[in-house]
Structures are given as structure tokens and as C-alpha cells.
Tab-separated table of C-alpha atoms and ligand atoms in Angstrom:
chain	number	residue	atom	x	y	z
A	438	UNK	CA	329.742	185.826	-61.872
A	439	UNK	CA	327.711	187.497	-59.166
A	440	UNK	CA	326.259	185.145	-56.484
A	441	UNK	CA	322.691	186.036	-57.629
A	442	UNK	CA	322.950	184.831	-61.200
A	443	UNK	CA	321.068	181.782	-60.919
A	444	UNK	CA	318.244	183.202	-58.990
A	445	UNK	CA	315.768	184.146	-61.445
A	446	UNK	CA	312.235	185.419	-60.742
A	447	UNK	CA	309.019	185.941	-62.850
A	448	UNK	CA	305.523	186.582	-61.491
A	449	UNK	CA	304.494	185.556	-64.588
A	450	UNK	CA	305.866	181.899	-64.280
A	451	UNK	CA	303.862	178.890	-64.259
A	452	UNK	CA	306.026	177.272	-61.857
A	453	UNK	CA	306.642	179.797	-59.630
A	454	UNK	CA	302.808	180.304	-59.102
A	455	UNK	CA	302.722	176.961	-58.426
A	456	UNK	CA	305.115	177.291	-55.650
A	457	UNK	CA	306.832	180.739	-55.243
A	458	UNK	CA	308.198	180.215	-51.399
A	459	UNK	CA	311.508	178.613	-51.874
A	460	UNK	CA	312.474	181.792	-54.687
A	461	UNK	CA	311.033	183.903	-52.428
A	462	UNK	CA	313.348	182.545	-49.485
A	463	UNK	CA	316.601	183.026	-52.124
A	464	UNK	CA	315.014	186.703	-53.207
A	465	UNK	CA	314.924	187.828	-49.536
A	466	UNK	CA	318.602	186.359	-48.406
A	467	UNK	CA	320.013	187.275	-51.617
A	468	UNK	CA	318.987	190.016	-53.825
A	469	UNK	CA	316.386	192.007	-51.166
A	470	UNK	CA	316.689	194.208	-53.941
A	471	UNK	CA	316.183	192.300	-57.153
A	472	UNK	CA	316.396	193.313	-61.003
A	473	UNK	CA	313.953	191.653	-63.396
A	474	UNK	CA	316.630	189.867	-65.926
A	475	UNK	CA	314.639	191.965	-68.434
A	476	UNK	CA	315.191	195.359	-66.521
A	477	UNK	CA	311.664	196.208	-66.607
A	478	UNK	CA	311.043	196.013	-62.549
A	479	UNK	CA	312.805	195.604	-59.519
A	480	UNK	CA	311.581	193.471	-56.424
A	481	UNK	CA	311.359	194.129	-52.925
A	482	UNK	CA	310.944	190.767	-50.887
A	483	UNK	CA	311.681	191.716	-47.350
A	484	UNK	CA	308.863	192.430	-44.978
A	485	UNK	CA	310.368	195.552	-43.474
A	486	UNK	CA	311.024	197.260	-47.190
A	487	UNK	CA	307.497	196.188	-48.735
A	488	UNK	CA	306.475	197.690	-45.324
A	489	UNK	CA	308.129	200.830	-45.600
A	490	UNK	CA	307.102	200.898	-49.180
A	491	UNK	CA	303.588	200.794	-48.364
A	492	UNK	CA	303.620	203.669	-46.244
A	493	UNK	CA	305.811	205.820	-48.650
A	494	UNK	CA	303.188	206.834	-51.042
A	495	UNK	CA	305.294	210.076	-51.944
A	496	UNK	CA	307.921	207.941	-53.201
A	497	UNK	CA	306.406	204.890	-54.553
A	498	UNK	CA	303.920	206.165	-55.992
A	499	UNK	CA	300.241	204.227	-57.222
A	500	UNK	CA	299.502	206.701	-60.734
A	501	UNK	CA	300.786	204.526	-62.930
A	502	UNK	CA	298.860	201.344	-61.749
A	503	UNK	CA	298.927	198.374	-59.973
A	504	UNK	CA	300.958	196.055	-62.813
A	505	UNK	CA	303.695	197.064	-65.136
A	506	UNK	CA	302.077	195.121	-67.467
A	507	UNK	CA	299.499	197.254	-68.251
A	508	UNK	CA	299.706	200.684	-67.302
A	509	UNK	CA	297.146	203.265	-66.019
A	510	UNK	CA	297.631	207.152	-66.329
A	511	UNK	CA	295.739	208.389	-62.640
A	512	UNK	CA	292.914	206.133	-62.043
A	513	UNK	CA	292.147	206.153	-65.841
A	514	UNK	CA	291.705	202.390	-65.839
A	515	UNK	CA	291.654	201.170	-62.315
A	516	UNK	CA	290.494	203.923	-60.162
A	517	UNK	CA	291.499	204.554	-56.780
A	518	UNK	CA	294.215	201.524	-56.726
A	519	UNK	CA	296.129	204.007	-59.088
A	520	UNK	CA	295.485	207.369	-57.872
A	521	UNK	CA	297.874	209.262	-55.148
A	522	UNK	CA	296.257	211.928	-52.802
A	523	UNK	CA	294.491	213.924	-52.574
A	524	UNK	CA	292.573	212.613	-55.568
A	525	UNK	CA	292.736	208.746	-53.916
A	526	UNK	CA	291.324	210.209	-51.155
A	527	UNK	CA	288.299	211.949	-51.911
A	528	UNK	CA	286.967	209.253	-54.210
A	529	UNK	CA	288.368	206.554	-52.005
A	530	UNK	CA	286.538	208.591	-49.317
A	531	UNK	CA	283.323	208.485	-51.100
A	532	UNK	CA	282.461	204.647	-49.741
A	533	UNK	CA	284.777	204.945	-46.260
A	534	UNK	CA	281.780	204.610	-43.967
A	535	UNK	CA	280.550	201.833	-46.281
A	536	UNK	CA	283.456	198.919	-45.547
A	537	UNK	CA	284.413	199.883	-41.233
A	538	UNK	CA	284.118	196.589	-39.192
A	539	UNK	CA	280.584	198.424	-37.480
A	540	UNK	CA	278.997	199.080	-41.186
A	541	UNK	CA	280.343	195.348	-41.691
A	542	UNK	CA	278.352	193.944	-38.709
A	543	UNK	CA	275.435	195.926	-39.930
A	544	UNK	CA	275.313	193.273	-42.965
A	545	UNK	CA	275.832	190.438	-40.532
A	546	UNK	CA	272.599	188.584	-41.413
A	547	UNK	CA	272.943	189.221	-45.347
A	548	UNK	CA	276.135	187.877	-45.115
A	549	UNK	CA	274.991	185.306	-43.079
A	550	UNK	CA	271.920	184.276	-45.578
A	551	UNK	CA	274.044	184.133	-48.688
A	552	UNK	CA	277.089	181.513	-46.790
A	553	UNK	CA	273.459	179.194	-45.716
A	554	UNK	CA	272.015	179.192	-48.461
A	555	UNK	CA	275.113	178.260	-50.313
A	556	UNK	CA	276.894	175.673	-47.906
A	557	UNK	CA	272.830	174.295	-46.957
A	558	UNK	CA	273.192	172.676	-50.014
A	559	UNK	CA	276.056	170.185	-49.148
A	560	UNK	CA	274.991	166.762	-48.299
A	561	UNK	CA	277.553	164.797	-46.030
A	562	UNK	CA	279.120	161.303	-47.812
A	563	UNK	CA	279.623	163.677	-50.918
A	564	UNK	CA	282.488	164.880	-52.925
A	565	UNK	CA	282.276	168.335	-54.380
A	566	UNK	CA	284.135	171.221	-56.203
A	567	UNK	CA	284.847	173.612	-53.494
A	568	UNK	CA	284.877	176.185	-56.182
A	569	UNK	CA	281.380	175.819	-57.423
A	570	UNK	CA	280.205	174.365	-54.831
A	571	UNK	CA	280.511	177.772	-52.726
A	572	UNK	CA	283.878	179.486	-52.736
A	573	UNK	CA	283.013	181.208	-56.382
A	574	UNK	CA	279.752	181.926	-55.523
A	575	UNK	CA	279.822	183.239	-51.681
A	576	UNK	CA	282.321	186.259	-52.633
A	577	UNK	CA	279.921	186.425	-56.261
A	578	UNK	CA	277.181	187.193	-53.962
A	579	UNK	CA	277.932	189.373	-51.292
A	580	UNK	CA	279.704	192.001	-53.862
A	581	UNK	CA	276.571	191.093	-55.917
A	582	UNK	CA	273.999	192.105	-53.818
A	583	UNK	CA	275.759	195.398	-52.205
A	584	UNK	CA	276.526	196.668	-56.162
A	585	UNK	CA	272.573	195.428	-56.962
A	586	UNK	CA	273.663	192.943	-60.072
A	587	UNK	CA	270.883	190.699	-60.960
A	588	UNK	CA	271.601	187.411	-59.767
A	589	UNK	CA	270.967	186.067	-62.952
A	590	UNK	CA	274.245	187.627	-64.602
A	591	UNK	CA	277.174	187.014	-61.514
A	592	UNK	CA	278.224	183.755	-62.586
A	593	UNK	CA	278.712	185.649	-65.868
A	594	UNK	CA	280.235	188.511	-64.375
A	595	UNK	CA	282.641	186.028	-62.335
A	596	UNK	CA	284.172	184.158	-65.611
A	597	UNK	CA	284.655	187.523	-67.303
A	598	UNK	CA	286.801	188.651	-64.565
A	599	UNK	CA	288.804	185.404	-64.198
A	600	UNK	CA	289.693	185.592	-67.978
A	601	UNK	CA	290.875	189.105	-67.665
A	602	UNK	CA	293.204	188.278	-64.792
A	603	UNK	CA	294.717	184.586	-66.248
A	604	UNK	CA	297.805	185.065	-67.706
A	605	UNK	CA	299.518	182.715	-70.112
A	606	UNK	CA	303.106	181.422	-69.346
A	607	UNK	CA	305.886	183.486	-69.612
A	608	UNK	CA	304.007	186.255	-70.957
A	609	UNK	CA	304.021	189.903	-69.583
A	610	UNK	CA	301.288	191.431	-72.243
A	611	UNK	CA	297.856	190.865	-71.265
A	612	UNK	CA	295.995	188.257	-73.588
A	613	UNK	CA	293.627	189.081	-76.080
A	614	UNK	CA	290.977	187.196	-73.836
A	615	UNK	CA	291.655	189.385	-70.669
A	616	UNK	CA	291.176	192.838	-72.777
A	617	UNK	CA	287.771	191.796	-74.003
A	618	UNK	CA	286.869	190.297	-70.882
A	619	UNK	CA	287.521	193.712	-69.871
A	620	UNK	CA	285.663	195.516	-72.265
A	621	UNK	CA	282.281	193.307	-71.530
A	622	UNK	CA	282.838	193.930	-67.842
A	623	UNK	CA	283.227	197.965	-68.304
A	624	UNK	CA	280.192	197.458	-70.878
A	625	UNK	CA	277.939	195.465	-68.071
A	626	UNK	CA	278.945	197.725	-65.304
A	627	UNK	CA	278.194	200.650	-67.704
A	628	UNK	CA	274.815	199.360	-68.212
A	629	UNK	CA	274.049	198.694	-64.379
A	630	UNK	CA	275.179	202.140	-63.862
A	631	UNK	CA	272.772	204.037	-66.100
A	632	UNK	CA	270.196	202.061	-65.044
A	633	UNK	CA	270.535	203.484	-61.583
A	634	UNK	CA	270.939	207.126	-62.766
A	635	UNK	CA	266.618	206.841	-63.701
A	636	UNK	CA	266.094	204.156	-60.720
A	637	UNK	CA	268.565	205.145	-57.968
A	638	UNK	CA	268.177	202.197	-55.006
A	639	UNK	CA	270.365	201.707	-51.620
A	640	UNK	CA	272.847	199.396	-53.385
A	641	UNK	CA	276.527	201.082	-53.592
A	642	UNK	CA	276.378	202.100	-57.453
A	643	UNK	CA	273.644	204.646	-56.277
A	644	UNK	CA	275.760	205.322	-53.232
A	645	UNK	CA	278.597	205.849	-55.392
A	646	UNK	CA	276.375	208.450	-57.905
A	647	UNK	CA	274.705	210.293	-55.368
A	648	UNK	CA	278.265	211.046	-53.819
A	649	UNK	CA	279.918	214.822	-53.881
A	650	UNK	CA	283.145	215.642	-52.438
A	651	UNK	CA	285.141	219.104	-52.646
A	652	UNK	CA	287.519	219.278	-55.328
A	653	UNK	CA	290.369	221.250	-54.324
A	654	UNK	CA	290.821	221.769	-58.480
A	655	UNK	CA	287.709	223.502	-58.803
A	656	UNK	CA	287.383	224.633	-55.023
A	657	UNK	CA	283.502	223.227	-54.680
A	658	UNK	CA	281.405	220.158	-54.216
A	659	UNK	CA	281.108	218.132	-57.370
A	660	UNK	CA	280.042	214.199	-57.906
A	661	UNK	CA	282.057	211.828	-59.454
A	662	UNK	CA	282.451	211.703	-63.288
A	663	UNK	CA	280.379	208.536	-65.161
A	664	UNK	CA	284.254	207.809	-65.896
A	665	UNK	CA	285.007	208.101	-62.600
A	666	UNK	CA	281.554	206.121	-61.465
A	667	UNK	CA	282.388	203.584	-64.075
A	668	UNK	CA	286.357	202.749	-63.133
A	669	UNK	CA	285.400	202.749	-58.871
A	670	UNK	CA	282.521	200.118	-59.696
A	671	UNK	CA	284.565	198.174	-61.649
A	672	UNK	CA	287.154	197.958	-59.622
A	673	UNK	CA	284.604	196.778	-56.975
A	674	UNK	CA	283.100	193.956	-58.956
A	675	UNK	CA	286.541	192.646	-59.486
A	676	UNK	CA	288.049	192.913	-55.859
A	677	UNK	CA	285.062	192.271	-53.823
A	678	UNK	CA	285.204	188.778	-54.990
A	679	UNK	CA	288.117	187.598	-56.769
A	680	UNK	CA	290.428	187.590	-54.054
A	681	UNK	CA	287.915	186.425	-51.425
A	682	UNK	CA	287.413	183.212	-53.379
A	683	UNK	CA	291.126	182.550	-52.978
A	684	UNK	CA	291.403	183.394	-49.141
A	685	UNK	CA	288.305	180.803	-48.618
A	686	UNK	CA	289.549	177.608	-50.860
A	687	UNK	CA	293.272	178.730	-49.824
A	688	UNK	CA	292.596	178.786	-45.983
A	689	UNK	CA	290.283	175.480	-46.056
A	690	UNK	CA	293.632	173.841	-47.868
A	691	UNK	CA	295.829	174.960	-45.637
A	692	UNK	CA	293.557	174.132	-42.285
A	693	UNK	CA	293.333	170.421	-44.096
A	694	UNK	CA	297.619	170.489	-44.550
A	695	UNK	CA	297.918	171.163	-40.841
A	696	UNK	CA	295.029	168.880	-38.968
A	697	UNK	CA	296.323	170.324	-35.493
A	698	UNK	CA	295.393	173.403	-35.872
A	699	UNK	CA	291.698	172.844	-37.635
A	700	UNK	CA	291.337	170.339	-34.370
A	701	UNK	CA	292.000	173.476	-32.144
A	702	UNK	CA	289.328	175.102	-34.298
A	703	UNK	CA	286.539	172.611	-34.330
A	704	UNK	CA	287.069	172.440	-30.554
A	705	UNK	CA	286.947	176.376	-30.184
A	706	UNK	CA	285.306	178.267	-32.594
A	707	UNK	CA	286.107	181.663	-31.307
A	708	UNK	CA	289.735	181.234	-32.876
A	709	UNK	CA	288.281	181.583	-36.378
A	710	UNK	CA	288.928	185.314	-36.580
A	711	UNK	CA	292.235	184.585	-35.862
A	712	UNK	CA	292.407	181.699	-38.058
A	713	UNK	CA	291.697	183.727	-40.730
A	714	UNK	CA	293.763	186.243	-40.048
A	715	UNK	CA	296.511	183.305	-40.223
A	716	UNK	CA	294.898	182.007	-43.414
A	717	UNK	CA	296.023	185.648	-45.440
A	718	UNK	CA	299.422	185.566	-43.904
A	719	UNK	CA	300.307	181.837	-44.703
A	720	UNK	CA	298.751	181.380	-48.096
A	721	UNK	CA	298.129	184.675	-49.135
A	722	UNK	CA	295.907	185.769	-52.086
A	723	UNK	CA	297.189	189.024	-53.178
A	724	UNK	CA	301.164	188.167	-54.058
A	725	UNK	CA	302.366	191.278	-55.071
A	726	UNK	CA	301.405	195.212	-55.889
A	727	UNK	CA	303.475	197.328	-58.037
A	728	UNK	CA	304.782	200.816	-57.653
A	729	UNK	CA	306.437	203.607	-59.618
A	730	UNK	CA	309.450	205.589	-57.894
A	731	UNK	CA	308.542	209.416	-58.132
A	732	UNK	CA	312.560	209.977	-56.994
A	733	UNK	CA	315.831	208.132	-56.815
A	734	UNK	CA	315.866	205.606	-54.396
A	735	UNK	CA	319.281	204.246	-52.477
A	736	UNK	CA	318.234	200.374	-50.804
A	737	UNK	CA	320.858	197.734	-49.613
A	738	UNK	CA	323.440	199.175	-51.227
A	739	UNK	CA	321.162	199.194	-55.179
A	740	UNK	CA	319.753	202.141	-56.726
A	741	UNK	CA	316.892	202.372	-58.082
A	742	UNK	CA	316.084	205.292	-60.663
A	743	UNK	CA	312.731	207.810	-60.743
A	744	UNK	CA	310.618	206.506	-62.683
A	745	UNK	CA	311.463	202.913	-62.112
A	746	UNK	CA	308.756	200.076	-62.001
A	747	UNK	CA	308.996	198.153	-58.260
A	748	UNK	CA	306.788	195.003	-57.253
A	749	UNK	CA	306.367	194.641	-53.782
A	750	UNK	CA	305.684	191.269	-52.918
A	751	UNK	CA	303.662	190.681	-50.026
A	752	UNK	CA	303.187	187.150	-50.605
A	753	UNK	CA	307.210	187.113	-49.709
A	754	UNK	CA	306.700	189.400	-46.848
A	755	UNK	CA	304.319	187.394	-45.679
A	756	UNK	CA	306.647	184.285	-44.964
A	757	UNK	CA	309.856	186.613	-43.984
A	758	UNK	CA	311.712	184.739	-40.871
A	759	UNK	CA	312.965	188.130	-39.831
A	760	UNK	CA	309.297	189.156	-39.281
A	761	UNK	CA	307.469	185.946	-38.304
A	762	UNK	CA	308.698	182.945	-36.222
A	763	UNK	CA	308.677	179.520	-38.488
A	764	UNK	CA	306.715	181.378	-40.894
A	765	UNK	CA	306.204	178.276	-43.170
A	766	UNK	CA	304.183	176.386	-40.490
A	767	UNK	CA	300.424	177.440	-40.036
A	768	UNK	CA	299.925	179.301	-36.528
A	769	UNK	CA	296.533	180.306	-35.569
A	770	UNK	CA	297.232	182.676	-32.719
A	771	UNK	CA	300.738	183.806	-33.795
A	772	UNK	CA	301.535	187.237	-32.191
A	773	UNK	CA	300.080	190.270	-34.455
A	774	UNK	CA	301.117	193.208	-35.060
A	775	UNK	CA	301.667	195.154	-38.585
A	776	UNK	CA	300.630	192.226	-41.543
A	777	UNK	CA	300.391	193.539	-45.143
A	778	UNK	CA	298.522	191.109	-46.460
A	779	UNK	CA	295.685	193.435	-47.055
A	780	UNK	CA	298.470	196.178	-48.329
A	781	UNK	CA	299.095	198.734	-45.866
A	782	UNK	CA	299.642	202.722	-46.007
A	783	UNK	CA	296.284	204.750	-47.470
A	784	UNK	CA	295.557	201.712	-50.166
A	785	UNK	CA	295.217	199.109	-47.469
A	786	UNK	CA	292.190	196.879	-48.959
A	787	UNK	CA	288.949	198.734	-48.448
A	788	UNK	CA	286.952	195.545	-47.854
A	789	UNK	CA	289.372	193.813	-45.764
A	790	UNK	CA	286.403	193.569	-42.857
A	791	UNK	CA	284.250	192.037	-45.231
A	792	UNK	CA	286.269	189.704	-47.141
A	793	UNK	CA	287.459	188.504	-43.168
A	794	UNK	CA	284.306	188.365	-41.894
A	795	UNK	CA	282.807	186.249	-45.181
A	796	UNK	CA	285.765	184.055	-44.506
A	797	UNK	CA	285.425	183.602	-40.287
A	798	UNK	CA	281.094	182.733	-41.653
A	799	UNK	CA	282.594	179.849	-44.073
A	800	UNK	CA	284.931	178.236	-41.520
A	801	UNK	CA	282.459	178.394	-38.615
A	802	UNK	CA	279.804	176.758	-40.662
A	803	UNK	CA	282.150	174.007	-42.031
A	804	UNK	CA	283.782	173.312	-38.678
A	805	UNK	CA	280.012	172.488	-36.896
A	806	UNK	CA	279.140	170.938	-39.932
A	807	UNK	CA	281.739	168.783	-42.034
A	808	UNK	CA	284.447	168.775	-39.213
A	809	UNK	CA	286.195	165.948	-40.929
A	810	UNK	CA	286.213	167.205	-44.311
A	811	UNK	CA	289.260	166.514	-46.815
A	812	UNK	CA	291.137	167.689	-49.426
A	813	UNK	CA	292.017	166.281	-52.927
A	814	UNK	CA	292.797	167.069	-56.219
A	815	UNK	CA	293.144	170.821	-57.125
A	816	UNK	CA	293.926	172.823	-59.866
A	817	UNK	CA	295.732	176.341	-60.051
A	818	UNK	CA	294.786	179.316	-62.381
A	819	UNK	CA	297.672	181.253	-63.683
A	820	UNK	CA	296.697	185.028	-63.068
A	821	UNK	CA	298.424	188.256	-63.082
A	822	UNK	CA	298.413	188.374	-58.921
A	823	UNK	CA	296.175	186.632	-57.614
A	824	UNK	CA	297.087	183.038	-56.510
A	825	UNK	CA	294.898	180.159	-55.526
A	826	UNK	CA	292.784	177.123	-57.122
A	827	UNK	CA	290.308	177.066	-59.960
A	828	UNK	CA	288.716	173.365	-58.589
A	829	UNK	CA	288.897	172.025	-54.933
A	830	UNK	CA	288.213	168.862	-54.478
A	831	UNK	CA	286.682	168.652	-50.840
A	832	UNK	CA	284.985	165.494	-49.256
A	833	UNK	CA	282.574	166.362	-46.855
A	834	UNK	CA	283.141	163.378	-44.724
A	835	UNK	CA	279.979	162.041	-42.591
A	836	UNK	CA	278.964	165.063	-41.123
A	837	UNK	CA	279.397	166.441	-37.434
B	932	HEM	C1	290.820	188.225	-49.188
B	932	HEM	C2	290.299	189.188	-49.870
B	932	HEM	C3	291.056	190.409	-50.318
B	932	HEM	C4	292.406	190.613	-50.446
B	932	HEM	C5	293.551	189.646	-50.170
B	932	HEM	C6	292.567	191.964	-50.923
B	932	HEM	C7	293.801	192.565	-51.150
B	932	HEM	C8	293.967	193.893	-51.427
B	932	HEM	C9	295.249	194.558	-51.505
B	932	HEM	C10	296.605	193.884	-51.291
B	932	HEM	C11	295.032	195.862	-51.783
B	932	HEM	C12	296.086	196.965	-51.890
B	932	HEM	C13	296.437	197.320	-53.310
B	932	HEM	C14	297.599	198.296	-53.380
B	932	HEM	O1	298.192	198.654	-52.378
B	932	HEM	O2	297.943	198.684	-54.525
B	932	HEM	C15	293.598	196.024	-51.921
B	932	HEM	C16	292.971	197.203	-52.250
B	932	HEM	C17	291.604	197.303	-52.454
B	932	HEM	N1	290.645	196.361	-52.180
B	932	HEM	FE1	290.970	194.477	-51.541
B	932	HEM	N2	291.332	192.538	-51.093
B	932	HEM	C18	290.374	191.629	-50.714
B	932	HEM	C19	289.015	191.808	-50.698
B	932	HEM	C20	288.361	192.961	-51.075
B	932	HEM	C21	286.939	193.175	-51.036
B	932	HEM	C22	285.901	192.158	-50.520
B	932	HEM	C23	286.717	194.432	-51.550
B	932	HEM	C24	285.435	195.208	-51.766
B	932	HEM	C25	284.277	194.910	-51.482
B	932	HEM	C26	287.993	195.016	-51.866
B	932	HEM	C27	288.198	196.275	-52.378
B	932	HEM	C28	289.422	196.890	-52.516
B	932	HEM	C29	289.589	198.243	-53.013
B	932	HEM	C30	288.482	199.195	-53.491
B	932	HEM	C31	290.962	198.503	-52.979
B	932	HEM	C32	291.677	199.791	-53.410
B	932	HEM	C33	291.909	200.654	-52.212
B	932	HEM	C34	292.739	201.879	-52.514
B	932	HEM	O3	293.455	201.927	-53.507
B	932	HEM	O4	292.635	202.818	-51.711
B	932	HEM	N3	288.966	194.094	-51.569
B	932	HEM	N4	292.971	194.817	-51.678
């Protein structure tokens, strides 16, 4: 029997979501290079090979997607998260001034507004959900406003996408719920889109329309497709908020688990950026992307066939002891250097200054105001790859 028999691994597991560090300790130690039971996928755990991975776009290639699960053919479905260059990069390119950490500061006061006018509304003494109280509607909002969705319709917008990323136990295939949640999305989007082709306004679905890049197919400037359009908004709506929900109820969980460090915090604020920073690493949101191998591939001692379906989990890289010292404790201003937490390589997450800097706004308003703040119950959604809470229970404490 080979060592590795009992180690089993499905990121489609209820109880692995639940708690996927101790199999992703025996994944890194003893099959770095793991086969799916199934033989659908293999699994790279290690920091230094998701890493590598990352970078290697030739070779692990984005055109087929970012899940096995559901394929995409080029960007057909998901846009840019499954294109390779030098398509990714023109479209990609369109909104690259849009997301740097300046354009970022630019928005500081919007950002700003929406995290006040959200958090204003918490009363010390009380008990809320941290989900509805703020950490569904903060990302909601910000993504919101810069695609121009009537506020009326992002709560809407928000449930849609959390059906079409829950997953049901054990299974691969995406529900029934999560394809029609995807078909009202693309039909809402659609809408939004059309109505800015008559009425174009400085939100970033005109942006996105107004946009031309040369297209070394037809050698001149063209704009993008509606498909095109359609797919890159989409994929906006979903990751400008999704994940930013998670790194917010996540990091206040973990800053509750380890009292220390949220001390050091209320006492300085300035190591919130850091904090945060800390926040993606320890409990990450994003815990895996996938790849498809464009050649043969030779790794600790396996091989791996073109063609082949590889997950690269970066919620595993994340907590790797040969990259990170104790990486299972909580360590605000633990030394930096490469993190992939945001992917890495020419996919690395677009709005990663935004989603950090909506974040850093939440923790600095908490710490002044409900410094003593605690966590209770809380309740986990099962989704494709995104991990983190559905309900928060947060007491507010008495205040500062
Ligand atoms: C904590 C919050 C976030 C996390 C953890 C996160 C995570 C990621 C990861 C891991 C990738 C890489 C996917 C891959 O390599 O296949 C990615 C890509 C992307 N993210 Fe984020 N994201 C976050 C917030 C945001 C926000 C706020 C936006 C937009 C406003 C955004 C837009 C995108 C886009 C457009 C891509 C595709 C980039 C490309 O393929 O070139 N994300 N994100």
C-alpha cells in the first residue's frame, strides 16, 4: 500500500472547507504532488510549486478556466481569468490604470463614505450579523458604485452570485441553482450594459465600452465585443465583492482568535495595512485556482501529462512551514516578501489594492470604535473556492 493511501483530498468536501489545514499539512509532506482519487486533477500544495506555477503561464496554462468543474474555451465564460496572452493582456489591459494603489487613493473618500455609512449604523451593547450588518454590503457597494448598478438591485445581485458559487457536498457538477443564478446575472449585467451603450457615464461599464486596443489578429484598433463587454463585467460583479466579504468577516475572526495581536492594533493603528496583509495569508479567501498543462510536466519525481487539470492551492501555500515561520499562528508584521494570496504571475488579482484598502477602512473604524468587540456563532457556506462565513455573530461590546 503506498504511504499516501489514506490521505484523501476534495475541494468539494464539506469537512474539509470547514477545516482544510491539517490535509493540507499531510498534502504538502506527503504527496506535494497529489492525484485526485478520481484522476480528474492533480494538486500542488507547496508554496514554492504553486509559486512557480503562477509564473509559468506557458505551461500551466488559464484557457480552459479557473475550475475543472466547469470548463471555459478562452475567456468564453469567464473572461480574462481564462485567457493566456496576448489576448489576457489587451483586455486585461483595458482597466490597468483603473485598479493601481494611486487610482485606488483617488477613491479614498468614496470608499471611505460607503464603510461610514455602513458601520455608522452599529449601536454599542448590540449583537449583530457581521454579514448583513456590513461585510455583504461594504464589498456590494464599492463594486456597485464603480460598475454604476442601482443600489436598489445589489443585494439582489449579491444572492445571485452566492448561489452560483455554493456547491453541494461531494459534488463536482455545478447545481442547477448556480447555472441559473448565472444566467440572471449575465441577463442583469446584459441589461446594465446596453443601457450604457445610449447613456454612456464615468462608471467602469462605459470605461470598459469606450475601450480599443490593437488586435494583433486583425492588426488595428478595435473595442471589445458585447461578448467580450459582457464576460469582463461579469467577472467584475462577482470578484469585486465576493471575495472581499470573506477577507473582512475572515480577518475580524481571526484578530478576535488571537487578542494579542488586535491589542497591538487598537494601540497602533498604522499596523492595519499590515494586518491585513496577514489577514489574506492566515485565513485566506481564495483557496485554490486551477490550471491546464499545455506540455508534459516532470515534479517530485510524478508526471503529469499535457492536457492535465492541476489545482494550485494557495490556501495551502499560504500556511507552508518551508515558506513562513509558525505559519498557523497570526503575525501582523511577519517578514514579506512574494505571498500568493492574491495569485501571482500576469493574473495576480486586479483589485487587490482595493479589496486591501476596503479591508485596512473596516478594521480602522472598528478598532476606534468597538475595540472590545467579540465573536460568536458562525456559519460556513460551501462554495466552489471561496471560503469564509455566511453569518458572524459579532458583539459590539460598550464602545471605545
Ligand atoms: C480579498 C479580496 C480578493 C481576493 C482574495 C482575490 C483573489 C484573486 C485571485 C487569487 C486571483 C487570481 C486568479 C487566477 O490566477 O486564476 C484574482 C484575479 C482577479 N481578481 Fe481578485 N480577489 C479579490 C478581490 C478583487 C476585487 C475587489 C476585484 C475587482 C474589483 C477583483 C478582480 C479580479 C480580476 C478581474 C481578476 C482576474 C485577473 C486576470 O485574470 O488577469 N478581485 N483575484
Amino acid at each position: 500500500m503506498p504511504a499516501t493511501s489514506s490521505l484523501i483530498y476534495s475541494p468539494f468536501s464539506t469537512a474539509v472547507f470547514e477545516d482544510p489545514y491539517p490535509v493540507y499539512r499531510r498534502l504538502r509532506d506527503e504527496a506535494p504532488v497529489y492525484r485526485d482519487p478520481e484522476q480528474r486533477w492533480w494538486v500542488l500544495s507547496r508554496f514554492d510549486d504553486v509559486a512557480t506555477a503562477l509564473r509559468d503561464w506557458e505551461t500551466y496554462s488559464s484557457k480552459c478556466g479557473p475550475a475543472p468543474e466547469n470548463p471555459d474555451e478562452d475567456g468564453r465564460k469567464y473572461s480574462v481569468i481564462s485567457m493566456d496572452p496576448p489576448r489576457h493582456d489587451q483586455i486585461r489591459g483595458v482597466l490597468k490604470g483603473f485598479f493601481t494603489p494611486r487610482a485606488v487613493a483617488a477613491l479614498e473618500n468614496a470608499l471611505q463614505a460607503v464603510v461610514t455609512h455602513h458601520l455608522d449604523r452599529l449601536r454599542p451593547g448590540t449583537t449583530v450579523d457581521a454579514m448583513e450588518a456590513f461585510a455583504f454590503s461594504i464589498p456590494t457597494d464599492v463594486i456597485g458604485d464603480l460598475l454604476g448598478v442601482p443600489a436598489a438591485d445589489r443585494e439582489q445581485l449579491r444572492v445571485w452570485w452566492e448561489q452560483f458559487l455554493t456547491r453541494h457536498e461531494g459534488e463536482v457538477a455545478m447545481p442547477r441553482s448556480a447555472i441559473e443564478a448565472n444566467r440572471k446575472i449575465s441577463a442583469y449585467i446584459g441589461d446594465l450594459i446596453e443601457s450604457r451603450r445610449t447613456r454612456p457615464g464615468d462608471d467602469l461599464i462605459s470605461i470598459v465600452l469606450q475601450a480599443t486596443f490593437n488586435d494583433p489578429d486583425t492588426g488595428g484598433d478595435r473595442s471589445l465585443t458585447p461578448h467580450e463587454v459582457l464576460m469582463f463585467c461579469n467577472l467584475l460583479s462577482a470578484a469585486g465583492s465576493e471575495t472581499t466579504q470573506k477577507l473582512i468577516s475572515n480577518g475580524l475572526v481571526a484578530l478576535h482568535d488571537h487578542p494579542d495581536q488586535w491589542q497591538r492594533i487598537v494601540g497602533d493603528p498604522s499596523l492595519i495595512p499590515a494586518a491585513v496583509n496577514e489577514a489574506l495569508r492566515y485565513d485566506t479567501p481564495s483557496h485554490w485556482v486551477a490550471r491546464t498543462l499545455t506540455r508534459p510536466v516532470e515534479l517530485h519525481g510524478v508526471s503529469m501529462a499535457a492536457g492535465d487539470w492541476v489545482l494550485l492551492l494557495l490556501g495551502s501555500a499560504n500556511r507552508d512551514e518551508r515558506r513562513y515561520e509558525e505559519p498557523d499562528r497570526f503575525v501582523i508584521d511577519r517578514p514579506r516578501g512574494t505571498d500568493v494570496y492574491f495569485g501571482w504571475g500576469i493574473h495576480i488579482c486586479l483589485g487587490q489594492w482595493l479589496a486591501r484598502r476596503e479591508a485596512q477602512l473596516v478594521f480602522e473604524y472598528i478598532a476606534r470604535n468597538f475595540p472590545n468587540y467579540a465573536i460568536g456563532a458562525r456559519e460556513r457556506v460551501l462554495t466552489a473556492t471561496v471560503r469564509g462565513y455566511t453569518s458572524v455573530e459579532m458583539s459590539l461590546g460598550s464602545g471605545a
